[in-house]
XYZ file of C-alpha atoms in Angstrom:
525
model
C -5.266 -19.361 -68.730
C -8.170 -18.921 -71.102
C -6.192 -20.480 -73.956
C -5.326 -23.503 -71.816
C -8.958 -23.969 -70.802
C -10.009 -23.882 -74.433
C -7.160 -26.132 -75.613
C -8.049 -29.126 -73.414
C -11.696 -29.446 -74.587
C -10.575 -28.990 -78.168
C -8.014 -31.779 -77.777
C -10.641 -34.058 -76.264
C -13.039 -33.313 -79.120
C -10.276 -34.019 -81.647
C -9.550 -37.392 -80.074
C -13.267 -38.230 -79.963
C -13.663 -37.175 -83.590
C -10.626 -39.194 -84.694
C -11.746 -42.337 -82.877
C -15.255 -41.829 -84.148
C -13.986 -41.538 -87.703
C -11.933 -44.699 -87.290
C -14.913 -46.538 -85.850
C -17.075 -45.309 -88.714
C -14.484 -46.731 -91.120
C -15.927 -50.186 -90.315
C -12.574 -51.907 -90.078
C -12.847 -55.697 -90.163
C -10.281 -58.490 -89.829
C -10.541 -62.181 -90.625
C -7.791 -64.771 -90.098
C -7.688 -67.276 -92.961
C -4.354 -69.005 -92.181
C -3.894 -71.123 -90.100
C -6.943 -72.634 -91.785
C -9.321 -75.069 -90.156
C -7.365 -77.881 -91.810
C -3.999 -76.810 -90.388
C -4.865 -75.892 -86.804
C -2.217 -78.363 -85.578
C 1.458 -78.023 -86.484
C 4.725 -79.655 -85.441
C 6.715 -78.288 -82.487
C 9.469 -75.753 -83.327
C 7.963 -75.098 -86.732
C 7.674 -71.590 -88.151
C 4.203 -70.685 -89.363
C 2.270 -67.930 -91.073
C -0.692 -65.881 -89.899
C -2.613 -64.495 -92.871
C -5.969 -62.931 -93.415
C -8.165 -60.294 -94.947
C -8.885 -56.662 -94.082
C -12.165 -54.957 -94.871
C -12.368 -51.184 -94.575
C -14.874 -48.556 -95.530
C -13.034 -46.604 -98.202
C -15.316 -43.590 -97.699
C -13.302 -42.792 -94.563
C -9.516 -42.781 -94.812
C -8.003 -44.535 -91.829
C -4.429 -45.567 -91.169
C -3.791 -48.185 -88.501
C -1.258 -50.767 -87.457
C -1.708 -54.550 -87.406
C -0.729 -56.262 -84.163
C -0.240 -60.024 -83.882
C 0.016 -61.700 -80.488
C 0.640 -65.428 -80.035
C 0.191 -66.576 -76.444
C -0.068 -69.805 -74.474
C -3.717 -70.693 -74.052
C -3.295 -72.118 -70.563
C -1.684 -69.102 -68.860
C -1.802 -66.261 -71.444
C 2.011 -66.119 -71.539
C 3.013 -64.172 -74.660
C 5.081 -66.264 -77.062
C 5.428 -63.737 -79.882
C 4.439 -60.091 -80.251
C 4.574 -58.456 -83.686
C 3.428 -55.072 -84.920
C 3.501 -53.594 -88.404
C 5.900 -50.749 -89.082
C 6.007 -47.835 -91.525
C 2.319 -47.869 -92.359
C 1.745 -44.942 -94.716
C -1.195 -42.545 -94.802
C -3.222 -44.929 -96.973
C -2.955 -47.674 -94.379
C -0.536 -50.045 -96.143
C 3.103 -50.989 -95.608
C 5.361 -48.307 -97.066
C 7.448 -49.411 -100.013
C 10.584 -48.317 -98.185
C 9.992 -51.096 -95.646
C 10.186 -53.868 -98.270
C 13.495 -55.475 -99.251
C 13.261 -56.538 -102.902
C 16.708 -58.114 -103.298
C 16.605 -60.815 -100.627
C 19.617 -63.005 -101.419
C 17.877 -66.151 -100.133
C 15.008 -65.937 -102.618
C 14.889 -68.643 -105.291
C 16.148 -67.599 -108.702
C 12.960 -68.991 -110.305
C 10.613 -66.842 -108.212
C 8.147 -64.882 -110.305
C 8.863 -61.482 -108.876
C 9.562 -57.898 -109.733
C 10.558 -55.117 -107.396
C 7.339 -53.220 -108.122
C 5.156 -56.251 -107.443
C 6.951 -57.079 -104.204
C 6.507 -53.518 -102.972
C 2.825 -53.548 -103.878
C 2.150 -57.017 -102.400
C 4.936 -57.432 -99.808
C 5.696 -60.688 -98.031
C 6.276 -60.626 -94.264
C 9.746 -62.172 -94.708
C 10.892 -59.038 -96.551
C 9.799 -56.375 -94.048
C 12.429 -54.309 -92.211
C 13.057 -50.791 -90.922
C 15.387 -49.095 -93.425
C 16.578 -46.683 -90.721
C 17.943 -49.632 -88.695
C 20.533 -51.836 -90.452
C 19.883 -54.820 -88.166
C 16.097 -54.748 -88.347
C 15.843 -57.319 -91.165
C 16.506 -59.932 -88.513
C 13.920 -58.494 -86.124
C 11.113 -61.011 -85.536
C 8.771 -58.346 -84.195
C 8.408 -56.414 -87.482
C 7.632 -59.320 -89.840
C 4.123 -58.061 -90.693
C 2.982 -56.990 -94.153
C -0.189 -54.956 -94.759
C -1.944 -54.221 -98.058
C -5.272 -52.572 -98.732
C -7.181 -55.800 -98.129
C -4.748 -58.354 -96.651
C -2.282 -58.893 -93.846
C 0.386 -61.518 -93.254
C 2.824 -62.233 -90.446
C 5.757 -64.629 -90.141
C 5.992 -66.373 -86.751
C 9.316 -68.048 -85.993
C 9.110 -71.214 -83.936
C 12.641 -72.588 -84.053
C 12.810 -74.590 -87.295
C 14.894 -71.901 -89.011
C 17.294 -69.340 -87.669
C 18.415 -67.789 -90.942
C 18.902 -64.007 -90.894
C 17.367 -63.733 -87.429
C 19.489 -61.776 -84.977
C 19.498 -63.083 -81.435
C 17.718 -66.264 -82.537
C 19.396 -68.469 -79.934
C 17.827 -66.417 -77.154
C 14.309 -66.762 -78.577
C 11.971 -69.316 -77.056
C 11.042 -72.396 -79.118
C 7.485 -73.284 -80.107
C 6.887 -76.202 -77.748
C 3.916 -78.558 -77.590
C 0.713 -77.115 -76.198
C -2.281 -74.974 -77.060
C -1.871 -71.418 -78.283
C -4.116 -68.475 -79.110
C -3.486 -66.104 -82.006
C -5.015 -62.618 -81.828
C -4.740 -60.167 -84.727
C -5.842 -56.597 -84.065
C -6.132 -53.368 -86.032
C -4.712 -50.712 -83.713
C -4.796 -46.924 -83.689
C -2.246 -46.212 -81.008
C -3.539 -48.237 -78.080
C -7.104 -48.195 -79.362
C -8.354 -51.461 -80.856
C -10.482 -50.946 -83.966
C -11.093 -54.603 -84.819
C -9.708 -58.037 -84.039
C -9.966 -61.724 -84.805
C -8.560 -64.735 -82.995
C -7.762 -68.357 -83.715
C -6.621 -71.356 -81.694
C -3.554 -73.355 -82.637
C -2.354 -76.688 -81.286
C 1.332 -77.525 -81.400
C 2.115 -81.232 -81.409
C 2.772 -84.245 -83.621
C 0.260 -84.804 -86.418
C -0.142 -88.557 -86.049
C -1.266 -89.368 -89.603
C -0.194 -87.403 -92.666
C -0.386 -87.985 -96.402
C 2.671 -87.693 -98.635
C 1.862 -87.459 -102.321
C 2.466 -85.562 -105.508
C -0.197 -82.860 -105.653
C -1.959 -82.192 -108.961
C -4.863 -79.884 -108.218
C -7.984 -80.330 -110.301
C -7.098 -83.851 -111.475
C -8.678 -87.236 -110.652
C -5.538 -87.968 -108.611
C -6.151 -84.898 -106.454
C -9.732 -85.990 -105.828
C -8.587 -89.530 -104.960
C -5.977 -88.498 -102.418
C -8.403 -86.124 -100.724
C -10.929 -88.935 -100.429
C -8.174 -91.229 -99.126
C -7.093 -88.628 -96.556
C -10.660 -88.226 -95.275
C -11.119 -91.995 -94.949
C -7.771 -92.498 -93.195
C -7.889 -89.362 -91.076
C -4.674 -88.107 -92.728
C -3.485 -84.526 -92.903
C -2.834 -83.002 -96.312
C -0.799 -79.833 -95.815
C -2.692 -77.091 -97.648
C -1.610 -73.846 -95.970
C 1.444 -71.995 -97.214
C 4.650 -72.953 -95.463
C 6.746 -69.932 -94.474
C 8.939 -69.022 -97.420
C 6.640 -70.649 -99.976
C 4.127 -68.324 -101.589
C 2.703 -70.066 -104.641
C 0.458 -68.906 -107.471
C -3.079 -68.534 -106.235
C -2.069 -69.006 -102.623
C -3.805 -66.887 -100.008
C -3.211 -63.970 -99.980
C -0.801 -63.680 -102.929
C -1.347 -64.326 -106.630
C 2.256 -64.904 -107.674
C 5.079 -67.236 -106.676
C 7.934 -66.319 -104.390
C 10.113 -68.895 -102.699
C 12.732 -68.901 -99.972
C 13.770 -72.578 -100.244
C 15.879 -72.732 -97.102
C 12.918 -71.592 -95.022
C 9.993 -73.525 -96.458
C 11.876 -76.806 -96.970
C 13.171 -76.798 -93.409
C 9.659 -76.214 -92.081
C 8.148 -78.786 -94.440
C 10.476 -81.593 -93.343
C 9.914 -80.689 -89.694
C 6.391 -82.086 -90.045
C 7.782 -85.486 -91.107
C 10.093 -86.015 -88.155
C 7.379 -87.923 -86.303
C 4.003 -89.477 -86.952
C 2.700 -92.036 -89.429
C 3.306 -91.204 -93.106
C 1.003 -92.602 -95.812
C 2.975 -92.265 -99.064
C 1.279 -92.439 -102.482
C 3.641 -93.627 -105.229
C 2.200 -91.909 -108.276
C 3.794 -89.583 -110.840
C 6.754 -88.555 -108.649
C 9.674 -87.130 -110.618
C 13.167 -86.130 -109.587
C 13.223 -82.746 -111.322
C 10.492 -80.464 -110.021
C 8.681 -82.523 -107.394
C 8.916 -81.492 -103.743
C 7.586 -84.919 -102.733
C 10.894 -86.402 -103.921
C 13.304 -83.495 -103.508
C 12.170 -82.575 -100.006
C 10.023 -85.097 -98.088
C 11.166 -88.467 -99.507
C 14.703 -87.107 -99.711
C 14.575 -86.143 -96.051
C 13.158 -89.540 -95.006
C 15.867 -91.328 -96.993
C 18.566 -89.091 -95.541
C 17.525 -89.682 -91.942
C 17.120 -93.444 -92.517
C 13.354 -93.564 -91.912
C 12.199 -94.412 -95.443
C 11.910 -98.137 -94.548
C 10.749 -97.625 -90.972
C 7.425 -98.858 -89.607
C 6.017 -95.337 -89.620
C 6.178 -95.044 -93.431
C 3.624 -96.953 -95.526
C 3.448 -97.016 -99.324
C 0.331 -97.105 -101.501
C -0.345 -97.488 -105.234
C -3.386 -97.419 -107.471
C -4.730 -100.943 -107.933
C -5.073 -100.312 -111.693
C -2.053 -98.009 -111.926
C -4.124 -94.871 -112.558
C -6.866 -92.915 -110.760
C -9.205 -94.052 -113.536
C -9.174 -95.987 -116.834
C -11.668 -96.765 -119.561
C -12.253 -100.512 -119.475
C -14.570 -102.069 -122.043
C -15.937 -98.613 -122.813
C -16.762 -97.846 -119.186
C -14.822 -95.874 -116.606
C -13.148 -97.898 -113.905
C -12.002 -96.027 -110.804
C -8.640 -96.819 -109.286
C -8.370 -97.538 -105.583
C -5.355 -96.844 -103.426
C -4.022 -100.075 -101.945
C -1.157 -100.584 -99.509
C 2.006 -102.424 -100.466
C 2.923 -105.213 -98.070
C 5.723 -104.352 -95.657
C 9.026 -105.379 -97.153
C 7.563 -105.607 -100.672
C 9.741 -103.258 -102.712
C 8.165 -103.835 -106.126
C 4.700 -104.737 -107.378
C 3.283 -105.322 -110.840
C 0.177 -103.217 -111.365
C -1.304 -104.337 -114.670
C -0.517 -105.856 -118.051
C -1.875 -104.732 -121.418
C -1.922 -106.532 -124.761
C -1.687 -104.766 -128.118
C -2.207 -106.258 -131.540
C 0.402 -107.020 -134.167
C 1.696 -103.884 -135.884
C 0.357 -101.535 -133.186
C 3.123 -99.365 -131.816
C 3.792 -99.333 -128.088
C 6.411 -96.947 -126.749
C 8.237 -98.283 -123.716
C 7.934 -96.263 -120.502
C 5.228 -94.068 -122.040
C 1.611 -93.824 -120.910
C -0.614 -91.457 -122.889
C -3.931 -90.946 -121.139
C -5.791 -89.202 -123.926
C -4.371 -91.109 -126.899
C -3.530 -94.670 -125.913
C -3.830 -97.141 -128.778
C -6.314 -99.994 -128.806
C -5.638 -102.410 -125.954
C -6.964 -105.876 -126.685
C -6.670 -107.249 -123.186
C -6.040 -105.886 -119.710
C -4.895 -107.784 -116.636
C -4.424 -106.539 -113.117
C -2.170 -107.551 -110.241
C -4.361 -110.410 -109.049
C -4.434 -111.863 -112.560
C -0.691 -111.550 -113.062
C 0.192 -113.170 -109.741
C -2.354 -115.914 -110.476
C -0.744 -116.699 -113.837
C -3.928 -115.790 -115.726
C -2.275 -113.842 -118.540
C -3.465 -115.257 -121.874
C -1.888 -113.845 -125.016
C -1.494 -114.906 -128.644
C 1.742 -114.723 -130.642
C 2.285 -111.538 -132.611
C 1.011 -109.389 -129.771
C 2.921 -106.996 -127.473
C 2.680 -107.521 -123.729
C 3.194 -104.321 -121.672
C 3.931 -104.681 -117.959
C 3.235 -101.752 -115.603
C 4.696 -101.677 -112.111
C 5.798 -99.594 -109.148
C 8.966 -99.689 -107.044
C 9.423 -98.403 -103.508
C 12.036 -95.829 -102.378
C 14.996 -97.519 -100.710
C 17.277 -96.434 -97.853
C 20.006 -94.232 -99.266
C 21.286 -92.190 -96.333
C 24.900 -92.654 -97.414
C 24.234 -91.270 -100.883
C 22.261 -88.054 -100.441
C 23.264 -84.634 -101.718
C 21.951 -81.327 -100.444
C 21.426 -79.863 -103.912
C 23.051 -77.103 -105.863
C 21.109 -74.387 -104.048
C 22.292 -75.649 -100.630
C 18.891 -74.809 -99.218
C 17.277 -77.892 -97.758
C 17.016 -79.677 -101.105
C 17.805 -83.418 -101.153
C 19.244 -85.206 -104.171
C 18.777 -88.945 -103.711
C 21.587 -90.299 -105.861
C 20.882 -93.998 -105.332
C 17.474 -95.532 -105.896
C 15.725 -98.462 -107.594
C 16.706 -97.849 -111.209
C 16.486 -101.062 -113.247
C 14.296 -104.150 -113.575
C 16.024 -107.340 -114.777
C 13.741 -109.763 -116.629
C 14.151 -113.392 -117.606
C 11.608 -115.174 -119.813
C 11.780 -118.977 -119.865
C 10.093 -121.893 -121.548
C 10.828 -124.705 -119.143
C 14.604 -124.646 -118.606
C 15.261 -122.722 -121.793
C 15.914 -118.991 -121.458
C 14.142 -117.138 -124.269
C 14.885 -113.593 -123.208
C 17.017 -111.738 -120.657
C 17.038 -107.961 -120.484
C 17.337 -104.912 -118.219
C 14.800 -102.081 -118.422
C 14.843 -98.699 -116.669
C 12.227 -97.490 -114.229
C 11.118 -94.203 -115.769
C 7.432 -93.914 -116.678
C 6.428 -90.780 -118.565
C 2.777 -89.721 -118.509
C 1.314 -87.399 -121.087
C -2.046 -86.029 -119.987
C -2.666 -83.409 -122.654
C 0.238 -83.749 -125.066
C 2.219 -80.866 -123.612
C 5.975 -81.178 -123.145
C 5.543 -79.938 -119.559
C 4.339 -83.425 -118.630
C 7.451 -85.192 -119.923
C 9.172 -86.057 -116.677
C 10.129 -89.523 -115.526
C 8.073 -90.971 -112.720
C 11.051 -92.520 -110.965
C 9.073 -95.164 -109.054
C 6.917 -96.448 -111.937
C 7.535 -98.254 -115.230
C 5.990 -99.699 -118.396
C 8.044 -102.375 -120.155
C 7.140 -103.980 -123.483
C 7.616 -107.605 -124.571
C 6.786 -108.750 -128.121
C 5.349 -112.278 -128.024
C 6.978 -114.176 -130.889
C 5.219 -116.704 -133.090
C 7.671 -119.317 -131.876
C 6.097 -119.106 -128.380
C 2.635 -120.283 -129.514
C 0.900 -123.005 -127.524
C 3.394 -122.570 -124.674
C 3.270 -121.691 -120.993
C 6.133 -119.284 -120.331
C 7.484 -118.082 -117.018
C 8.556 -114.487 -116.458
C 10.763 -113.733 -113.449
C 12.182 -110.383 -112.441
C 13.967 -108.428 -109.744
C 15.235 -104.856 -109.376
C 18.682 -103.320 -109.008
C 19.751 -99.988 -107.594
C 21.810 -97.405 -109.464
C 25.009 -99.142 -108.358
C 23.881 -102.485 -109.767
C 23.121 -104.117 -106.414
C 20.111 -106.432 -106.160
C 17.325 -105.000 -103.982
C 15.703 -107.582 -101.691
C 11.908 -107.646 -101.791
C 11.643 -106.890 -105.524
C 11.362 -110.484 -106.783
C 8.300 -111.401 -108.899
C 7.425 -114.468 -110.990
C 4.336 -115.331 -113.048
C 3.172 -117.493 -115.969
C 2.114 -116.355 -119.421
C -0.151 -118.685 -121.440
C 0.496 -118.250 -125.169
C -2.281 -119.457 -127.485
C -2.224 -120.423 -131.142
C -1.748 -117.812 -133.828
C -5.229 -118.329 -135.292
C -7.229 -117.913 -132.061
C -8.646 -114.704 -130.654
C -5.751 -113.683 -128.416
C -5.462 -111.181 -125.650
C -8.467 -112.338 -123.636
C -8.295 -112.566 -119.889
C -10.319 -115.483 -118.601
C -10.577 -113.829 -115.221
C -11.827 -110.508 -116.652
C -13.856 -111.737 -119.636
C -11.865 -110.070 -122.399
C -11.778 -106.497 -121.117
C -11.096 -103.783 -123.681
C -9.826 -100.238 -123.250
C -10.966 -97.381 -125.475
C -8.164 -95.071 -126.623
C -6.227 -93.639 -129.636
C -2.664 -93.725 -131.050
C 0.440 -93.610 -128.838
C 2.648 -90.528 -129.078
C 6.014 -91.001 -130.800
C 7.670 -88.043 -129.100
C 11.185 -88.974 -128.061
C 11.498 -90.155 -124.489
C 13.657 -87.800 -122.452
C 15.943 -89.696 -120.127
C 16.694 -88.218 -116.722
C 19.836 -89.135 -114.853
């Protein structure tokens, strides 16, 4: 009897001491994803909950992370997740991390050791239960200072047992609560609201962080009230992304969730520097819109830079580019024309930002359409332009990886030119749409921008003192004419002994630059 009487107070003191130690550990949680920017997501979309953990290392404390997603209106629980196999240092045990996930991209920068040390929620399972890899409730990863959880909403069902019986993430308001738990005792928590519904205005563009283009599209998005998707999509953990500092991709998951956002709403599409090799803008979003037949719908608008670039040096001063909308049904627009002197090399379909040769005259769209191009014989006239993606739903491939990747096999590929002097045809030629930009001279930048071009036309001495007419239209990869691509403008050729290349409308603008690169142009498909 005496032993029992002593045992109960001792047990109570032990519990009090343990809870007191945990409380003294100053556990703190902060949700960072969904961020303030991405507090609204599309219905049925999977999403991530990520954040930071702060703990007083002077007191060792092991605890679980619990994630509850509930309906805000009636507190109905939508998802309940809790971390498993937390070791005595308070992080996910290495045994709970699968490092050979067959759905991971072959190009992921990963090693087994790194994945175990910084696990992703997708890879968590209970090794004592063969079916647990498909268990939604255990998809929580915990490190010394971070947590992450994968919340399935219905966009993907891959590797998830019993998926068909799970409820879908329908429209409405939700509340996310993340807690640090010791048994049933809550040590710390943080919460965040999430709205599920259609994002009415979203921006679709090639991202290039830290560039003038990145600054321009952010400014554009703020002015237009457009969403730029910044948070990690499930299955896409990029370098520098919160909370991981290496890349790991599950293409079938992140691409499916990405395209889910573009099933509805108004899409503002920036046609700048989009390639068909490594660019998700083309391989995922534009590919999806072409596949479903929405690329020419009223909910998709296309924009270009009025000067073709985010900024240019004009007459020794910087001129900022502005994003302007292409008229509905207009499938091709000329952006600018440049004039180079006799003997100065100009490489077709190449734009070199840092080392462009001396440009003697520069004309923009309003000048070209107004027939204000003035050029002297012996010069080279370079025409820059942009073409719009075309419907191609009958000619779309899913990609070699079979994981939500779209290969648009038919697109605007060629511009056909005809230069005339009255009724006499002086020149007829086809030129490919494939602009290559070189920002810093690195080979990494040598990819074709498949919606932009730069085509060169030497102005012969025999054209002097003439008014020529240039007409053009575009063809797709199959050689069919694309309606809405027709353009026509006049070129005024002066005498060989006058100061050529001046633009009456722009007062003889000059551009400061250096020599064009002669690196061989790499053709893509």
